[in-house]
Amino acid sequence: MSTVPRTTSSPSPTVQPDKAADLAARALHAGATGRWVDFFRDLHAHPELSMQEHRTARRVSEAFRAAGLEVTEEVGTTGVVGVLRNGDGPVVMLRGDMDALPIREETELPYRSGATGTLPSGRTVPVMHACGHDMHVTCVAATAEALSRSRDAWAGTLLVVAQPGEETFQGAAAMLADGLFTRFPKPDVALGQHVMPAPVGHVVHRSGTIMSATASIEVTIRGRGGHGSQPASCVDPVTAASYFVTRVQSVVSRETPSFDPVIITPGMFHAGSQANVIPDDAVVTLNLRAMSDASLERALTAVRRIAEAESAAAGSPRSPEFAVFAEGPATVNDERLVEDLATAHGTVPGTVVTRLPQPLMGSEDFSEYGLPGGRYDGEPVPYAYWLWGGVDPDRYPGFTPADAQSADSPVPGNHTSRFELDAEPTLLAGNRLLTTAALLHLA
Ligand SMILES: [Zn+2]
Ligand SMILES: [Zn+2]
């Protein structure tokens, strides 16, 4: 986890924000919409789990090649990189993720998924595109095609990245470790977008921090097992782990500054196999969220300290063990870039730009691309990441982006079995937003 402060220098747009939207409208070929909707539906019907996106990557590579890009496959496992060189000018990166989730799809869509996949544990699970990554990568491919067709309207280099394993926070790191910014032109600007349960036409921007830093930690509390009737000759790890789970919440209530929120969720608690056996150990796996990498590190330190103290209090024969995984830094948007993008997106017909009042507690490994130092040498890349609506407004009249955050939202959210996008309008909006954003720096 990097704690190096971000010192990106804000890139200036090369075209006036209102002109970028016009150029994008001209670049996007209306006749291609049906083809891209079919492409999206095909990806939706064939979802693949994180870091196993082989078929998806093949389809995306074909699309990048057909658009006239130089294509490299298998970057960081299944990642695909497309490069379109078009004279002197900035390098603009567009990123779309490709992975799906272990969820059984329960929509009524004619192209719903019946796919299964195999988790790293060996378990076979149903698989569904329940986060919209099928839409994200389709928009990247469609935008690449639009920019390739309109090469006379811009100059520079387009770097398109189809990324594996976002849900598991593996993909961006794997692509960077495999030389994304050394084997290919290093971007001056990186752009990414995510669909959200809001009406089509809504775009949500936020300057600065838009999404939290995250990490998961597996805590193994060691006891000394034995017969359930003989607790005095054992050290019960279930009791110790239970104290740990309850006490660890005091990190949030007693140790965290009020205006720097932290979330600690013990999502898994595994111990024992029978009522009359005291097990040897108990395993608690927690997910943490924080507004900065430093706050996340502070919370992780507190989790370790409490696990060690509860183990000692129980008389545990050995110290607990820790394994941190799925770590990702906070997503911190470049402020200047967001202001220019929000202005440009505001001129796209039918678009309502809103500002997110506070960051989301969700997280994204898109943030890895802006990390200084860590996984590649050199200066950090300034980036912007925004959200756009994918819900049919006629189906949920009166529904607003703010309603999507409420507990009784009528619209199924991301990561639910009924998550559903209004394919064609969502695609049209996503293409227009992404193409506009790219042209803001390339035209
Ligand atoms: Zn997701
Ligand atoms: Zn997602």
Short mmCIF file of C-alpha atoms and ligand atoms in Angstrom, two decimals:
data_model
loop_
_atom_site.label_atom_id
_atom_site.label_comp_id
_atom_site.label_asym_id
_atom_site.label_seq_id
_atom_site.Cartn_x
_atom_site.Cartn_y
_atom_site.Cartn_z
CA MET A 1 0.00 0.00 0.00
CA SER A 2 1.51 3.27 -1.08
CA THR A 3 1.43 6.23 1.22
CA VAL A 4 3.37 8.46 -1.16
CA PRO A 5 1.38 11.67 -1.74
CA ARG A 6 0.04 12.05 -5.23
CA THR A 7 1.70 14.90 -7.08
CA THR A 8 0.16 14.63 -10.52
CA SER A 9 0.26 17.72 -12.68
CA SER A 10 -3.17 18.37 -14.15
CA PRO A 11 -3.32 17.94 -17.90
CA SER A 12 -4.83 20.78 -19.92
CA PRO A 13 -7.50 19.96 -22.47
CA THR A 14 -6.40 20.49 -26.06
CA VAL A 15 -9.91 21.43 -27.16
CA GLN A 16 -12.67 23.49 -25.56
CA PRO A 17 -14.90 21.20 -23.50
CA ASP A 18 -18.06 22.03 -25.46
CA LYS A 19 -16.33 21.23 -28.76
CA ALA A 20 -15.27 17.77 -27.59
CA ALA A 21 -18.89 16.62 -27.26
CA ASP A 22 -19.65 17.81 -30.81
CA LEU A 23 -16.61 16.02 -32.19
CA ALA A 24 -17.63 12.86 -30.35
CA ALA A 25 -21.13 12.98 -31.82
CA ARG A 26 -19.62 13.19 -35.30
CA ALA A 27 -17.08 10.42 -34.64
CA LEU A 28 -19.65 7.95 -33.37
CA HIS A 29 -21.20 6.15 -36.28
CA ALA A 30 -24.94 5.78 -35.66
CA GLY A 31 -25.15 2.69 -37.88
CA ALA A 32 -22.73 0.86 -35.60
CA THR A 33 -25.03 0.93 -32.56
CA GLY A 34 -26.84 -2.32 -33.32
CA ARG A 35 -23.54 -4.10 -33.84
CA TRP A 36 -22.22 -2.91 -30.47
CA VAL A 37 -25.46 -3.81 -28.70
CA ASP A 38 -25.04 -7.35 -30.10
CA PHE A 39 -21.43 -7.34 -28.92
CA PHE A 40 -22.54 -6.33 -25.41
CA ARG A 41 -25.30 -8.98 -25.32
CA ASP A 42 -22.84 -11.64 -26.40
CA LEU A 43 -20.44 -10.71 -23.59
CA HIS A 44 -23.35 -10.60 -21.14
CA ALA A 45 -24.45 -14.11 -22.13
CA HIS A 46 -20.90 -15.46 -21.71
CA PRO A 47 -19.56 -14.01 -18.44
CA GLU A 48 -16.25 -15.20 -17.04
CA LEU A 49 -14.79 -15.02 -13.54
CA SER A 50 -11.89 -12.75 -12.58
CA MET A 51 -8.56 -13.54 -14.27
CA GLN A 52 -10.27 -16.19 -16.44
CA GLU A 53 -11.66 -13.84 -19.10
CA HIS A 54 -10.32 -15.86 -22.06
CA ARG A 55 -13.34 -15.76 -24.37
CA THR A 56 -14.09 -12.13 -23.52
CA ALA A 57 -10.47 -11.17 -24.22
CA ARG A 58 -10.63 -12.95 -27.58
CA ARG A 59 -13.77 -11.07 -28.59
CA VAL A 60 -12.30 -7.77 -27.44
CA SER A 61 -9.03 -8.42 -29.32
CA GLU A 62 -11.02 -9.11 -32.51
CA ALA A 63 -12.89 -5.86 -32.04
CA PHE A 64 -9.70 -3.85 -31.41
CA ARG A 65 -8.05 -5.43 -34.50
CA ALA A 66 -11.10 -4.76 -36.67
CA ALA A 67 -10.88 -1.11 -35.56
CA GLY A 68 -7.31 -0.95 -36.87
CA LEU A 69 -5.41 -0.96 -33.56
CA GLU A 70 -2.09 -2.68 -32.80
CA VAL A 71 -3.21 -5.40 -30.39
CA THR A 72 -1.29 -7.27 -27.69
CA GLU A 73 -3.00 -10.08 -25.82
CA GLU A 74 -2.24 -11.82 -22.52
CA VAL A 75 -0.94 -8.71 -20.77
CA GLY A 76 -1.20 -9.55 -17.03
CA THR A 77 -2.92 -12.90 -17.75
CA THR A 78 -5.94 -12.10 -19.94
CA GLY A 79 -5.56 -8.33 -20.42
CA VAL A 80 -5.71 -6.87 -23.91
CA VAL A 81 -3.94 -3.67 -24.97
CA GLY A 82 -4.75 -1.78 -28.15
CA VAL A 83 -2.64 1.11 -29.45
CA LEU A 84 -3.66 3.60 -32.11
CA ARG A 85 -0.86 6.00 -33.07
CA ASN A 86 -2.04 9.09 -34.85
CA GLY A 87 0.82 11.60 -34.96
CA ASP A 88 2.24 13.85 -32.28
CA GLY A 89 0.11 14.56 -29.26
CA PRO A 90 -0.80 13.25 -25.83
CA VAL A 91 -1.29 9.62 -24.93
CA VAL A 92 -4.81 8.99 -23.65
CA MET A 93 -5.69 5.73 -21.96
CA LEU A 94 -9.22 4.32 -21.86
CA ARG A 95 -9.81 1.42 -19.51
CA GLY A 96 -12.67 -1.08 -19.44
CA ASP A 97 -12.79 -4.09 -17.15
CA MET A 98 -13.96 -7.54 -18.30
CA ASP A 99 -14.69 -9.81 -15.34
CA ALA A 100 -18.01 -11.08 -13.98
CA LEU A 101 -19.15 -12.30 -10.56
CA PRO A 102 -20.06 -15.63 -8.94
CA ILE A 103 -23.80 -14.83 -8.90
CA ARG A 104 -26.74 -16.72 -10.45
CA GLU A 105 -28.51 -14.37 -12.85
CA GLU A 106 -32.20 -13.89 -12.10
CA THR A 107 -33.16 -11.29 -14.70
CA GLU A 108 -35.71 -11.97 -17.42
CA LEU A 109 -33.35 -10.82 -20.16
CA PRO A 110 -33.41 -12.99 -23.30
CA TYR A 111 -29.60 -12.94 -23.24
CA ARG A 112 -29.26 -13.71 -19.52
CA SER A 113 -26.36 -15.87 -18.42
CA GLY A 114 -26.60 -19.57 -17.63
CA ALA A 115 -22.82 -19.84 -17.38
CA THR A 116 -20.83 -21.45 -14.63
CA GLY A 117 -17.20 -20.99 -13.67
CA THR A 118 -14.64 -22.39 -11.28
CA LEU A 119 -13.37 -20.33 -8.37
CA PRO A 120 -9.69 -20.59 -7.33
CA SER A 121 -10.93 -22.86 -4.49
CA GLY A 122 -12.14 -25.38 -7.11
CA ARG A 123 -15.82 -24.69 -6.40
CA THR A 124 -18.13 -24.49 -9.43
CA VAL A 125 -20.40 -21.45 -9.29
CA PRO A 126 -22.93 -19.67 -11.50
CA VAL A 127 -21.47 -16.58 -13.19
CA MET A 128 -23.14 -13.30 -14.09
CA HIS A 129 -22.15 -9.87 -15.35
CA ALA A 130 -23.74 -8.20 -12.32
CA CYS A 131 -21.46 -5.16 -12.24
CA GLY A 132 -21.70 -3.98 -15.86
CA HIS A 133 -18.12 -4.73 -16.89
CA ASP A 134 -19.56 -6.17 -20.13
CA MET A 135 -20.86 -2.65 -20.83
CA HIS A 136 -17.60 -0.95 -19.82
CA VAL A 137 -15.40 -2.91 -22.20
CA THR A 138 -17.97 -2.64 -25.00
CA CYS A 139 -17.87 1.17 -24.67
CA VAL A 140 -14.06 1.12 -24.79
CA ALA A 141 -14.11 -0.97 -27.99
CA ALA A 142 -16.82 1.19 -29.60
CA THR A 143 -14.94 4.39 -28.70
CA ALA A 144 -11.71 2.95 -30.14
CA GLU A 145 -13.55 2.22 -33.37
CA ALA A 146 -15.07 5.72 -33.48
CA LEU A 147 -11.67 7.36 -32.91
CA SER A 148 -10.02 5.13 -35.48
CA ARG A 149 -12.61 6.16 -38.09
CA SER A 150 -12.17 9.85 -37.32
CA ARG A 151 -8.38 10.05 -37.28
CA ASP A 152 -8.38 13.31 -39.23
CA ALA A 153 -10.15 15.04 -36.31
CA TRP A 154 -7.45 14.41 -33.67
CA ALA A 155 -3.77 13.74 -33.02
CA GLY A 156 -1.90 11.73 -30.42
CA THR A 157 -1.96 8.15 -29.26
CA LEU A 158 -4.89 6.17 -27.97
CA LEU A 159 -4.12 3.37 -25.51
CA VAL A 160 -7.10 1.10 -24.87
CA VAL A 161 -6.94 -1.34 -22.00
CA ALA A 162 -9.30 -4.28 -21.49
CA GLN A 163 -8.50 -5.26 -17.93
CA PRO A 164 -9.09 -8.59 -16.19
CA GLY A 165 -9.83 -9.17 -12.51
CA GLU A 166 -11.21 -5.86 -11.25
CA GLU A 167 -13.53 -7.53 -8.73
CA THR A 168 -10.60 -9.29 -7.08
CA PHE A 169 -8.24 -6.30 -7.29
CA GLN A 170 -5.76 -8.35 -9.29
CA GLY A 171 -6.09 -7.11 -12.86
CA ALA A 172 -4.68 -3.58 -12.88
CA ALA A 173 -1.71 -4.66 -10.75
CA ALA A 174 -1.09 -7.66 -13.02
CA MET A 175 -1.13 -5.50 -16.15
CA LEU A 176 1.21 -2.93 -14.60
CA ALA A 177 3.55 -5.68 -13.42
CA ASP A 178 3.52 -7.05 -16.97
CA GLY A 179 4.76 -3.73 -18.34
CA LEU A 180 1.61 -1.83 -19.26
CA PHE A 181 3.40 1.51 -18.87
CA THR A 182 6.80 0.34 -20.17
CA ARG A 183 6.00 -1.90 -23.12
CA PHE A 184 3.31 0.48 -24.40
CA PRO A 185 3.12 4.28 -24.58
CA LYS A 186 2.72 5.64 -21.06
CA PRO A 187 -0.49 7.67 -20.77
CA ASP A 188 -0.62 11.38 -20.00
CA VAL A 189 -4.22 10.89 -18.91
CA ALA A 190 -6.17 7.76 -17.90
CA LEU A 191 -9.97 7.63 -18.14
CA GLY A 192 -12.45 5.12 -16.76
CA GLN A 193 -16.21 4.94 -16.25
CA HIS A 194 -18.63 2.68 -14.36
CA VAL A 195 -22.36 2.11 -14.81
CA MET A 196 -24.57 2.75 -11.80
CA PRO A 197 -28.24 2.22 -10.97
CA ALA A 198 -29.37 5.69 -12.06
CA PRO A 199 -31.52 6.74 -15.03
CA VAL A 200 -29.76 6.77 -18.39
CA GLY A 201 -28.59 10.33 -19.06
CA HIS A 202 -27.22 10.90 -15.57
CA VAL A 203 -23.47 11.31 -15.16
CA VAL A 204 -21.90 11.60 -11.75
CA HIS A 205 -18.54 13.28 -11.24
CA ARG A 206 -16.43 13.98 -8.19
CA SER A 207 -13.18 15.92 -7.90
CA GLY A 208 -10.61 14.39 -5.59
CA THR A 209 -11.44 11.17 -3.76
CA ILE A 210 -14.36 9.36 -5.41
CA MET A 211 -13.89 5.85 -4.03
CA SER A 212 -12.37 4.35 -0.92
CA ALA A 213 -9.18 2.42 -0.32
CA THR A 214 -9.79 -1.20 0.57
CA ALA A 215 -8.09 -4.30 1.87
CA SER A 216 -9.22 -7.66 3.18
CA ILE A 217 -7.44 -9.47 5.98
CA GLU A 218 -7.73 -13.10 7.05
CA VAL A 219 -7.08 -13.48 10.77
CA THR A 220 -6.38 -16.96 12.13
CA ILE A 221 -6.72 -17.15 15.90
CA ARG A 222 -4.91 -20.13 17.36
CA GLY A 223 -6.35 -22.12 20.24
CA ARG A 224 -5.77 -25.57 21.67
CA GLY A 225 -8.52 -27.96 20.69
CA GLY A 226 -10.01 -30.80 22.66
CA HIS A 227 -13.19 -32.42 24.00
CA GLY A 228 -16.15 -30.10 24.33
CA SER A 229 -16.66 -31.31 27.90
CA GLN A 230 -13.11 -30.28 28.91
CA PRO A 231 -12.83 -26.53 28.20
CA ALA A 232 -10.47 -26.04 31.14
CA SER A 233 -7.80 -28.12 29.41
CA CYS A 234 -8.26 -26.31 26.08
CA VAL A 235 -7.91 -22.78 24.72
CA ASP A 236 -11.16 -22.06 22.91
CA PRO A 237 -10.45 -20.09 19.72
CA VAL A 238 -14.19 -19.60 19.03
CA THR A 239 -14.60 -17.54 22.19
CA ALA A 240 -11.41 -15.58 21.53
CA ALA A 241 -12.41 -14.90 17.91
CA SER A 242 -15.89 -13.80 19.07
CA TYR A 243 -14.36 -11.21 21.43
CA PHE A 244 -12.15 -10.12 18.55
CA VAL A 245 -15.12 -9.65 16.19
CA THR A 246 -17.02 -7.52 18.68
CA ARG A 247 -14.02 -5.52 19.94
CA VAL A 248 -12.72 -4.79 16.46
CA GLN A 249 -15.78 -2.57 15.88
CA SER A 250 -14.39 -0.21 18.51
CA VAL A 251 -11.71 0.73 15.98
CA VAL A 252 -14.50 2.51 14.11
CA SER A 253 -16.29 3.95 17.15
CA ARG A 254 -13.32 4.86 19.37
CA GLU A 255 -10.19 5.20 17.23
CA THR A 256 -11.33 6.70 13.95
CA PRO A 257 -11.63 10.48 13.49
CA SER A 258 -15.29 11.39 12.88
CA PHE A 259 -14.62 13.00 9.51
CA ASP A 260 -12.39 10.23 8.19
CA PRO A 261 -14.77 7.26 8.00
CA VAL A 262 -13.61 3.67 8.15
CA ILE A 263 -15.67 0.51 7.62
CA ILE A 264 -14.68 -2.85 9.10
CA THR A 265 -16.88 -5.77 8.09
CA PRO A 266 -16.08 -9.26 9.35
CA GLY A 267 -17.64 -11.05 6.37
CA MET A 268 -16.54 -14.61 7.20
CA PHE A 269 -16.18 -16.50 10.48
CA HIS A 270 -15.16 -20.13 10.18
CA ALA A 271 -14.46 -22.42 13.10
CA GLY A 272 -15.18 -25.94 14.24
CA SER A 273 -16.95 -28.93 12.77
CA GLN A 274 -18.98 -30.44 15.59
CA ALA A 275 -20.73 -29.24 18.76
CA ASN A 276 -18.70 -31.31 21.20
CA VAL A 277 -15.27 -30.53 19.75
CA ILE A 278 -13.31 -27.41 20.63
CA PRO A 279 -11.41 -26.61 17.43
CA ASP A 280 -7.73 -25.72 17.15
CA ASP A 281 -8.35 -22.43 15.43
CA ALA A 282 -10.90 -19.90 14.21
CA VAL A 283 -10.57 -17.87 11.03
CA VAL A 284 -12.18 -14.45 10.67
CA THR A 285 -11.92 -12.63 7.34
CA LEU A 286 -12.60 -8.91 7.36
CA ASN A 287 -13.01 -6.31 4.67
CA LEU A 288 -11.90 -2.75 5.37
CA ARG A 289 -12.67 0.53 3.62
CA ALA A 290 -11.16 3.95 4.29
CA MET A 291 -10.92 7.34 2.63
CA SER A 292 -7.15 7.32 2.28
CA ASP A 293 -4.37 4.80 2.09
CA ALA A 294 -2.98 6.12 5.39
CA SER A 295 -6.34 5.66 7.18
CA LEU A 296 -6.61 2.14 5.80
CA GLU A 297 -3.14 1.30 7.06
CA ARG A 298 -4.03 2.68 10.50
CA ALA A 299 -7.17 0.51 10.64
CA LEU A 300 -5.25 -2.60 9.53
CA THR A 301 -2.70 -2.00 12.28
CA ALA A 302 -5.53 -1.73 14.83
CA VAL A 303 -7.13 -4.98 13.59
CA ARG A 304 -3.82 -6.81 14.05
CA ARG A 305 -3.28 -5.29 17.50
CA ILE A 306 -6.74 -6.36 18.74
CA ALA A 307 -6.38 -9.90 17.34
CA GLU A 308 -3.03 -10.26 19.12
CA ALA A 309 -4.42 -8.86 22.37
CA GLU A 310 -7.53 -11.10 22.34
CA SER A 311 -5.35 -14.13 21.61
CA ALA A 312 -3.11 -13.24 24.53
CA ALA A 313 -6.14 -12.64 26.76
CA ALA A 314 -7.45 -16.11 25.93
CA GLY A 315 -4.09 -17.70 26.74
CA SER A 316 -3.58 -18.75 23.16
CA PRO A 317 -0.50 -20.94 22.69
CA ARG A 318 0.52 -19.09 19.52
CA SER A 319 0.14 -15.62 18.04
CA PRO A 320 -2.56 -15.11 15.42
CA GLU A 321 -1.63 -15.19 11.76
CA PHE A 322 -2.59 -12.56 9.21
CA ALA A 323 -2.92 -12.56 5.43
CA VAL A 324 -3.81 -9.31 3.69
CA PHE A 325 -5.30 -9.56 0.20
CA ALA A 326 -7.43 -7.67 -2.35
CA GLU A 327 -5.70 -4.39 -1.46
CA GLY A 328 -6.48 -1.32 -3.47
CA PRO A 329 -5.69 2.35 -2.98
CA ALA A 330 -8.29 5.10 -2.85
CA THR A 331 -9.47 6.42 -6.22
CA VAL A 332 -8.45 10.09 -6.22
CA ASN A 333 -9.56 11.99 -9.31
CA ASP A 334 -7.47 14.79 -10.74
CA GLU A 335 -9.47 17.92 -9.89
CA ARG A 336 -8.74 19.94 -13.04
CA LEU A 337 -9.45 16.95 -15.25
CA VAL A 338 -12.81 16.36 -13.57
CA GLU A 339 -13.84 20.00 -13.94
CA ASP A 340 -13.10 19.94 -17.69
CA LEU A 341 -14.83 16.59 -18.11
CA ALA A 342 -17.92 17.69 -16.21
CA THR A 343 -18.15 20.77 -18.45
CA ALA A 344 -17.69 18.67 -21.60
CA HIS A 345 -20.20 16.04 -20.49
CA GLY A 346 -22.69 18.78 -19.60
CA THR A 347 -22.83 19.74 -23.28
CA VAL A 348 -23.77 16.21 -24.41
CA PRO A 349 -27.48 16.41 -25.32
CA GLY A 350 -29.76 14.58 -22.88
CA THR A 351 -27.10 14.50 -20.19
CA VAL A 352 -27.51 15.70 -16.60
CA VAL A 353 -24.23 16.08 -14.74
CA THR A 354 -24.45 15.77 -10.97
CA ARG A 355 -21.73 15.94 -8.34
CA LEU A 356 -21.28 13.24 -5.79
CA PRO A 357 -21.41 15.05 -2.42
CA GLN A 358 -19.17 12.52 -0.69
CA PRO A 359 -16.99 9.65 -1.85
CA LEU A 360 -18.42 6.18 -2.28
CA MET A 361 -17.36 3.41 0.07
CA GLY A 362 -16.97 1.13 -2.94
CA SER A 363 -13.46 0.71 -4.32
CA GLU A 364 -11.82 0.29 -7.71
CA ASP A 365 -8.47 -0.99 -8.85
CA PHE A 366 -8.49 1.67 -11.59
CA SER A 367 -6.68 3.69 -8.92
CA GLU A 368 -3.59 1.49 -9.41
CA TYR A 369 -2.90 3.27 -12.70
CA GLY A 370 -2.30 6.53 -10.86
CA LEU A 371 -0.02 5.15 -8.19
CA PRO A 372 3.38 6.73 -8.03
CA GLY A 373 6.45 4.61 -7.64
CA GLY A 374 4.95 1.27 -6.68
CA ARG A 375 4.41 -0.98 -9.66
CA TYR A 376 6.21 1.02 -12.32
CA ASP A 377 8.84 3.72 -12.45
CA GLY A 378 8.18 7.35 -13.02
CA GLU A 379 5.54 9.96 -12.48
CA PRO A 380 1.98 9.05 -11.52
CA VAL A 381 -0.68 9.27 -14.20
CA PRO A 382 -3.47 11.82 -13.61
CA TYR A 383 -6.82 10.16 -14.02
CA ALA A 384 -10.56 10.65 -13.91
CA TYR A 385 -13.20 8.09 -13.15
CA TRP A 386 -16.93 8.80 -13.33
CA LEU A 387 -20.25 6.99 -13.08
CA TRP A 388 -23.09 6.93 -15.55
CA GLY A 389 -26.69 5.73 -15.36
CA GLY A 390 -27.88 2.51 -16.99
CA VAL A 391 -31.51 2.29 -15.87
CA ASP A 392 -34.54 2.75 -18.14
CA PRO A 393 -36.22 5.90 -16.72
CA ASP A 394 -39.66 4.79 -17.99
CA ARG A 395 -39.46 1.59 -16.00
CA TYR A 396 -38.71 3.42 -12.73
CA PRO A 397 -40.35 6.86 -13.08
CA GLY A 398 -39.05 9.49 -10.68
CA PHE A 399 -35.97 7.48 -9.75
CA THR A 400 -32.87 9.66 -9.24
CA PRO A 401 -29.16 8.93 -8.74
CA ALA A 402 -29.57 9.85 -5.04
CA ASP A 403 -32.28 7.15 -4.68
CA ALA A 404 -29.75 4.55 -5.78
CA GLN A 405 -27.90 5.08 -2.50
CA SER A 406 -30.94 4.44 -0.29
CA ALA A 407 -31.56 1.07 1.37
CA ASP A 408 -35.06 0.75 -0.12
CA SER A 409 -34.05 1.58 -3.69
CA PRO A 410 -36.50 -0.10 -6.09
CA VAL A 411 -33.75 -0.66 -8.66
CA PRO A 412 -31.53 -3.73 -8.23
CA GLY A 413 -27.98 -2.48 -7.65
CA ASN A 414 -24.61 -3.70 -8.87
CA HIS A 415 -23.66 -7.14 -7.53
CA THR A 416 -27.28 -8.33 -7.26
CA SER A 417 -28.82 -11.19 -9.24
CA ARG A 418 -31.35 -8.84 -10.87
CA PHE A 419 -28.90 -6.12 -11.91
CA GLU A 420 -29.90 -5.09 -15.41
CA LEU A 421 -28.86 -2.42 -17.88
CA ASP A 422 -31.05 -0.78 -20.49
CA ALA A 423 -28.61 -1.91 -23.17
CA GLU A 424 -28.92 0.45 -26.12
CA PRO A 425 -29.35 3.83 -24.39
CA THR A 426 -26.71 2.93 -21.79
CA LEU A 427 -24.30 2.02 -24.56
CA LEU A 428 -25.04 5.19 -26.54
CA ALA A 429 -24.52 7.33 -23.45
CA GLY A 430 -21.36 5.50 -22.40
CA ASN A 431 -19.85 5.80 -25.89
CA ARG A 432 -20.62 9.47 -26.09
CA LEU A 433 -19.18 10.21 -22.62
CA LEU A 434 -16.01 8.22 -23.20
CA THR A 435 -15.41 9.52 -26.72
CA THR A 436 -15.98 13.08 -25.54
CA ALA A 437 -13.55 12.57 -22.68
CA ALA A 438 -10.88 11.15 -25.02
CA LEU A 439 -11.29 13.94 -27.57
CA LEU A 440 -10.99 16.58 -24.87
CA HIS A 441 -7.27 15.73 -24.81
CA LEU A 442 -6.70 14.40 -28.31
CA ALA A 443 -8.51 16.80 -30.61
ZN ZN B 1 -18.25 -4.86 -9.01
ZN ZN B 2 -17.60 -2.96 -11.25
#
